Short mmCIF file of C-alpha atoms in Angstrom, two decimals:
data_model
loop_
_atom_site.label_atom_id
_atom_site.label_comp_id
_atom_site.label_asym_id
_atom_site.label_seq_id
_atom_site.Cartn_x
_atom_site.Cartn_y
_atom_site.Cartn_z
CA MET A 1 7.74 86.17 -45.66
CA ASN A 2 10.92 88.19 -45.30
CA HIS A 3 12.41 88.57 -48.80
CA GLN A 4 15.52 90.42 -47.71
CA GLN A 5 18.58 89.14 -49.50
CA ILE A 6 21.11 87.41 -47.28
CA LEU A 7 24.02 89.75 -46.66
CA PRO A 8 27.66 88.67 -46.83
CA VAL A 9 29.03 87.61 -43.47
CA ASP A 10 31.46 90.55 -43.43
CA ASN A 11 28.58 93.00 -43.68
CA LEU A 12 26.56 91.54 -40.79
CA THR A 13 26.57 93.44 -37.51
CA GLU A 14 25.57 91.16 -34.67
CA LEU A 15 22.94 92.84 -32.52
CA MET A 16 23.35 92.49 -28.77
CA GLU A 17 20.17 94.34 -27.80
CA PHE A 18 16.85 95.55 -29.17
CA VAL A 19 14.88 98.73 -28.63
CA LEU A 20 11.20 98.30 -27.69
CA LEU A 21 9.51 101.33 -29.20
CA GLY A 22 6.20 100.58 -27.47
CA PHE A 23 4.07 103.72 -27.59
CA VAL A 24 6.86 106.12 -28.62
CA ALA A 25 4.55 107.56 -31.28
CA MET A 26 2.53 109.12 -28.42
CA PRO A 27 5.23 111.23 -26.65
CA HIS A 28 2.78 113.51 -24.81
CA PHE A 29 0.92 110.56 -23.25
CA GLN A 30 3.85 108.59 -21.81
CA TRP A 31 3.11 109.38 -18.15
CA PHE A 32 -0.64 109.01 -18.69
CA LEU A 33 -0.02 105.55 -20.20
CA PHE A 34 2.36 104.71 -17.34
CA GLY A 35 -0.34 105.55 -14.77
CA LEU A 36 -3.04 103.73 -16.75
CA PHE A 37 -1.07 100.51 -17.17
CA LEU A 38 0.15 100.64 -13.56
CA ILE A 39 -3.49 100.78 -12.39
CA ILE A 40 -4.41 97.96 -14.78
CA TYR A 41 -1.49 95.81 -13.57
CA THR A 42 -2.47 96.40 -9.95
CA ILE A 43 -6.10 95.47 -10.71
CA ILE A 44 -4.96 92.27 -12.48
CA LEU A 45 -2.72 91.20 -9.60
CA MET A 46 -5.30 91.95 -6.90
CA SER A 47 -8.38 90.58 -8.68
CA ASN A 48 -6.80 87.38 -10.01
CA GLY A 49 -4.97 86.90 -6.71
CA THR A 50 -8.29 87.23 -4.86
CA ILE A 51 -9.98 84.68 -7.13
CA PHE A 52 -7.07 82.28 -6.59
CA LEU A 53 -7.21 82.84 -2.82
CA ILE A 54 -10.95 82.33 -2.34
CA THR A 55 -11.02 79.19 -4.50
CA LYS A 56 -8.37 77.70 -2.21
CA MET A 57 -9.89 78.90 1.09
CA ASP A 58 -13.65 78.54 0.65
CA SER A 59 -15.01 75.02 1.10
CA ALA A 60 -17.92 75.75 -1.24
CA LEU A 61 -15.51 76.36 -4.13
CA GLN A 62 -13.75 73.00 -4.23
CA SER A 63 -15.32 71.62 -7.41
CA PRO A 64 -13.28 71.00 -10.59
CA MET A 65 -14.72 74.16 -12.17
CA TYR A 66 -13.16 76.34 -9.48
CA PHE A 67 -9.96 74.28 -9.50
CA PHE A 68 -9.55 75.18 -13.18
CA LEU A 69 -10.52 78.80 -12.46
CA ALA A 70 -7.85 79.04 -9.72
CA ASN A 71 -5.20 77.78 -12.12
CA PHE A 72 -6.44 80.14 -14.81
CA SER A 73 -6.23 83.13 -12.45
CA PHE A 74 -2.70 82.16 -11.38
CA LEU A 75 -1.76 81.78 -15.04
CA GLU A 76 -3.09 85.26 -15.84
CA ILE A 77 -0.83 86.73 -13.16
CA CYS A 78 2.19 84.94 -14.65
CA TYR A 79 1.20 85.86 -18.22
CA VAL A 80 0.75 89.57 -17.63
CA SER A 81 3.92 89.76 -15.50
CA THR A 82 6.04 88.82 -18.52
CA THR A 83 5.03 91.97 -20.43
CA LEU A 84 3.58 94.75 -18.26
CA PRO A 85 6.52 95.33 -15.84
CA ARG A 86 8.90 95.84 -18.79
CA MET A 87 6.37 98.12 -20.47
CA LEU A 88 6.01 100.17 -17.29
CA MET A 89 9.79 100.43 -16.93
CA ASN A 90 10.11 101.64 -20.53
CA LEU A 91 7.36 104.22 -20.04
CA GLY A 92 8.78 105.38 -16.72
CA ASN A 93 12.47 105.86 -17.46
CA GLN A 94 12.32 106.04 -21.28
CA ARG A 95 15.18 103.51 -21.47
CA ARG A 96 13.72 101.15 -24.01
CA THR A 97 16.63 98.77 -24.64
CA ILE A 98 16.35 95.06 -23.92
CA SER A 99 19.19 92.57 -24.25
CA LEU A 100 19.05 89.69 -26.71
CA GLY A 101 18.84 87.16 -23.86
CA ALA A 102 16.07 89.08 -22.06
CA SER A 103 14.05 89.42 -25.26
CA ALA A 104 14.38 85.68 -25.95
CA ALA A 105 13.31 84.87 -22.39
CA GLN A 106 10.32 87.23 -22.62
CA MET A 107 9.17 85.73 -25.92
CA CYS A 108 9.58 82.19 -24.61
CA PHE A 109 7.52 82.84 -21.46
CA VAL A 110 4.82 84.70 -23.42
CA LEU A 111 4.51 81.72 -25.77
CA ILE A 112 4.50 79.16 -22.94
CA PHE A 113 1.87 81.01 -20.89
CA GLY A 114 -0.18 81.78 -24.00
CA SER A 115 -0.29 78.14 -25.10
CA THR A 116 -1.13 77.07 -21.54
CA GLU A 117 -4.02 79.55 -21.51
CA CYS A 118 -5.40 78.06 -24.74
CA LEU A 119 -5.30 74.55 -23.27
CA LEU A 120 -6.79 75.61 -19.93
CA LEU A 121 -9.69 77.37 -21.66
CA ALA A 122 -10.32 74.15 -23.61
CA LEU A 123 -10.28 72.15 -20.34
CA MET A 124 -12.77 74.57 -18.75
CA ALA A 125 -15.07 74.09 -21.75
CA TYR A 126 -14.73 70.30 -21.42
CA ASP A 127 -15.59 70.56 -17.72
CA ARG A 128 -18.80 72.44 -18.54
CA HIS A 129 -19.57 69.92 -21.30
CA VAL A 130 -19.37 66.99 -18.87
CA THR A 131 -21.37 68.94 -16.24
CA ILE A 132 -24.29 69.61 -18.58
CA CYS A 133 -24.19 66.68 -21.01
CA ASN A 134 -23.13 63.86 -18.62
CA PRO A 135 -24.03 65.01 -15.10
CA LEU A 136 -24.34 61.48 -13.69
CA HIS A 137 -20.81 60.58 -14.79
CA TYR A 138 -19.32 63.93 -13.74
CA PRO A 139 -17.88 62.83 -10.34
CA LEU A 140 -16.18 59.86 -12.00
CA VAL A 141 -14.93 61.60 -15.14
CA MET A 142 -13.72 64.79 -13.42
CA ASN A 143 -12.31 63.41 -10.18
CA HIS A 144 -9.52 65.28 -8.38
CA ARG A 145 -6.73 63.10 -9.73
CA VAL A 146 -7.87 63.55 -13.33
CA CYS A 147 -8.14 67.33 -12.84
CA ILE A 148 -4.57 67.52 -11.52
CA GLN A 149 -3.31 65.45 -14.47
CA LEU A 150 -5.17 67.63 -17.00
CA VAL A 151 -3.90 70.88 -15.48
CA THR A 152 -0.33 69.54 -15.21
CA GLY A 153 -0.52 68.52 -18.86
CA SER A 154 -1.71 72.00 -19.84
CA TRP A 155 1.18 73.66 -17.99
CA THR A 156 3.86 71.35 -19.39
CA THR A 157 2.71 70.44 -22.92
CA GLY A 158 3.88 73.59 -24.66
CA ILE A 159 7.17 74.15 -22.83
CA GLN A 160 9.45 72.12 -25.10
CA VAL A 161 7.74 73.28 -28.31
CA MET A 162 7.93 76.96 -27.35
CA ILE A 163 11.58 76.71 -26.25
CA VAL A 164 12.46 75.18 -29.64
CA GLN A 165 10.46 77.85 -31.48
CA THR A 166 12.16 80.66 -29.54
CA TYR A 167 15.60 79.11 -30.13
CA GLN A 168 14.99 78.87 -33.89
CA ILE A 169 13.90 82.50 -34.11
CA PHE A 170 16.84 83.84 -32.10
CA SER A 171 19.28 81.64 -34.05
CA LEU A 172 18.60 83.85 -37.07
CA PRO A 173 21.15 86.56 -37.93
CA PHE A 174 19.94 90.08 -37.06
CA CYS A 175 21.37 93.08 -38.82
CA GLY A 176 20.47 96.67 -39.57
CA SER A 177 17.69 98.11 -37.43
CA ASN A 178 17.28 96.88 -33.87
CA GLN A 179 13.99 98.69 -33.22
CA ILE A 180 10.97 96.54 -32.35
CA ASN A 181 7.75 98.44 -33.01
CA HIS A 182 5.91 96.71 -30.20
CA PHE A 183 5.62 96.84 -26.40
CA PHE A 184 7.04 93.31 -25.95
CA CYS A 185 9.15 90.86 -27.92
CA ASP A 186 6.53 89.19 -30.08
CA ILE A 187 7.28 86.78 -32.91
CA PHE A 188 6.48 88.78 -36.05
CA PRO A 189 8.11 92.07 -34.96
CA ILE A 190 11.30 90.10 -34.19
CA LEU A 191 11.18 88.21 -37.51
CA LYS A 192 10.98 91.53 -39.37
CA LEU A 193 14.46 92.37 -38.06
CA ALA A 194 16.02 89.09 -39.22
CA CYS A 195 18.34 88.96 -42.22
CA GLY A 196 17.64 86.47 -44.95
CA ASP A 197 14.68 84.23 -45.71
CA THR A 198 12.38 83.52 -42.73
CA PHE A 199 9.98 81.22 -44.60
CA VAL A 200 10.83 78.15 -42.47
CA ASN A 201 10.40 80.12 -39.24
CA GLU A 202 7.06 81.56 -40.33
CA THR A 203 5.85 78.11 -41.37
CA LEU A 204 6.75 76.81 -37.91
CA VAL A 205 4.92 79.74 -36.29
CA TYR A 206 1.73 78.99 -38.24
CA THR A 207 2.02 75.24 -37.51
CA VAL A 208 2.42 75.82 -33.76
CA ALA A 209 -0.41 78.38 -33.80
CA MET A 210 -2.68 75.82 -35.46
CA LEU A 211 -1.82 73.24 -32.79
CA PHE A 212 -2.06 75.46 -29.74
CA VAL A 213 -4.65 78.03 -30.83
CA MET A 214 -6.94 76.63 -33.52
CA VAL A 215 -7.19 73.03 -32.23
CA PRO A 216 -8.24 74.10 -28.67
CA PHE A 217 -10.58 76.70 -30.17
CA LEU A 218 -12.28 74.10 -32.39
CA LEU A 219 -12.57 71.73 -29.40
CA ILE A 220 -14.23 74.54 -27.44
CA LEU A 221 -16.66 75.19 -30.30
CA GLY A 222 -17.46 71.47 -30.46
CA SER A 223 -18.05 71.34 -26.70
CA TYR A 224 -20.33 74.36 -26.74
CA SER A 225 -22.33 73.13 -29.73
CA LYS A 226 -23.21 70.00 -27.69
CA ILE A 227 -23.76 72.08 -24.54
CA ILE A 228 -26.20 74.44 -26.28
CA SER A 229 -27.99 71.48 -27.89
CA ASN A 230 -28.48 69.88 -24.45
CA ILE A 231 -29.51 73.15 -22.79
CA LEU A 232 -32.25 73.72 -25.35
CA LYS A 233 -33.68 70.29 -24.49
CA LEU A 234 -34.14 71.20 -20.82
CA PRO A 235 -37.87 71.44 -19.99
CA SER A 236 -37.63 74.30 -17.50
CA ALA A 237 -36.86 77.89 -18.56
CA THR A 238 -35.18 78.42 -15.17
CA SER A 239 -32.86 75.44 -15.75
CA ARG A 240 -31.99 76.73 -19.21
CA ALA A 241 -31.22 80.20 -17.87
CA LYS A 242 -29.03 78.77 -15.09
CA ALA A 243 -27.12 76.55 -17.53
CA PHE A 244 -26.56 79.43 -19.96
CA SER A 245 -25.37 81.62 -17.08
CA THR A 246 -22.83 78.96 -16.05
CA CYS A 247 -21.31 78.88 -19.54
CA SER A 248 -21.61 82.51 -20.64
CA SER A 249 -18.80 83.86 -18.45
CA HIS A 250 -16.31 81.33 -19.81
CA LEU A 251 -17.53 81.92 -23.37
CA MET A 252 -16.91 85.67 -23.05
CA VAL A 253 -13.28 85.07 -22.00
CA VAL A 254 -12.87 82.57 -24.88
CA VAL A 255 -14.11 85.06 -27.48
CA LEU A 256 -11.91 87.88 -26.13
CA PHE A 257 -8.73 85.78 -25.93
CA PHE A 258 -9.02 83.51 -28.97
CA GLY A 259 -10.48 86.20 -31.23
CA SER A 260 -7.47 88.50 -30.85
CA ALA A 261 -4.91 85.64 -30.81
CA ILE A 262 -6.25 84.03 -34.00
CA ILE A 263 -6.23 87.33 -35.90
CA THR A 264 -2.68 88.08 -34.69
CA TYR A 265 -0.97 84.74 -35.35
CA LEU A 266 -2.99 83.12 -38.16
CA ARG A 267 -3.54 85.89 -40.67
CA PRO A 268 -1.07 86.19 -43.61
CA ASN A 269 2.16 87.98 -42.73
CA THR A 270 1.65 90.43 -45.61
CA ARG A 271 -1.41 91.77 -43.81
CA HIS A 272 0.38 92.40 -40.53
CA SER A 273 0.09 96.01 -39.47
CA GLU A 274 2.33 97.04 -36.58
CA GLY A 275 -0.32 99.34 -35.11
CA THR A 276 -3.06 96.71 -35.40
CA ASP A 277 -0.80 94.03 -33.89
CA LYS A 278 -0.13 96.22 -30.85
CA VAL A 279 -3.85 96.81 -30.26
CA LEU A 280 -4.70 93.11 -30.70
CA SER A 281 -1.85 92.13 -28.36
CA LEU A 282 -3.35 94.35 -25.66
CA PHE A 283 -6.52 92.24 -25.84
CA TYR A 284 -4.92 88.87 -25.09
CA THR A 285 -2.03 90.06 -22.85
CA VAL A 286 -3.77 92.80 -20.82
CA LEU A 287 -7.54 92.99 -21.24
CA THR A 288 -8.28 89.26 -20.86
CA PRO A 289 -6.34 89.01 -17.54
CA MET A 290 -8.12 92.16 -16.33
CA PHE A 291 -11.65 91.13 -17.32
CA ASN A 292 -11.37 87.45 -16.35
CA PRO A 293 -12.00 87.94 -12.58
CA MET A 294 -14.71 90.54 -13.22
CA ILE A 295 -16.58 88.29 -15.67
CA HIS A 296 -16.37 85.22 -13.44
CA SER A 297 -17.16 86.99 -10.17
CA LEU A 298 -19.99 89.23 -11.35
CA ARG A 299 -21.82 86.35 -13.02
CA ASN A 300 -21.26 83.71 -10.33
CA LYS A 301 -23.23 83.74 -7.08
CA ASP A 302 -20.89 81.28 -5.34
CA VAL A 303 -17.87 83.49 -6.04
CA ILE A 304 -19.75 86.60 -4.82
CA ILE A 305 -20.70 84.81 -1.58
CA ALA A 306 -17.08 83.69 -1.08
CA LEU A 307 -15.89 87.26 -1.68
CA ARG A 308 -18.32 88.58 0.94
CA LYS A 309 -17.05 85.99 3.44
CA LEU A 310 -13.46 87.05 2.74
CA LEU A 311 -14.30 90.75 3.14
CA CYS A 312 -16.12 90.08 6.41
CA LYS A 313 -13.07 88.24 7.77
#
């Protein structure tokens, strides 16, 4: 909680822009970091774009699992494009200022895409649950119309909530320092710059995080507990290995994304360390989008075959 005393109105200086410090504490590595993140951004765009392309073009990849994977890959491109281009610009020209409107827009899109990712990961777990636990009902339960409705719901559910949350945060008065010790406009670094009591805003942040992070995560855990229980009942070791292989790639992405997001948004504010927050943010904003295509392609024979077809063409 921010315990700063509310200043008299006459003493408030309305801030029109913030300064994203990013990795300013590493002055000798600015160009190295610029090159590194540029390579990472290129890899994310090309790899996720390729996954999206082959799932749309290859007739063998038209099942609901690959429909969700295509949407997830497209989402990763959108998600990373809200943070990395600005970071690269700051590293390249050392002009770290960002207007109030641009920072609000960046936060809003990060929250919308982040909440959508949580819901999509939960849908992918549900898809695997139906595949393994109710295979006979799978074509009926996960028909194309249902898949479109589920994905549309994932993309649209969090929009209104995240717009309201962003509006409430940026309705606060900001005074004094305008330096954000982060590489993008995240919630807690922004709240630290607000004047007055931010208890209501922090309560809303934790409530939304519970709804869009913890609830999907618990649903995923519930799905996988039933999946593992059913896999262990399979008589053939080959069938068990194949089933585990189908789920393991998704589970790796879940652990990487939800692990870092839960620690960032659901631990007490008093334990927030700016350095730790930056490292954790890299996991769910950069590393997950980069590793997602690698994890799904390297562990999936159908995707590898589709990639070979695309390369041959």
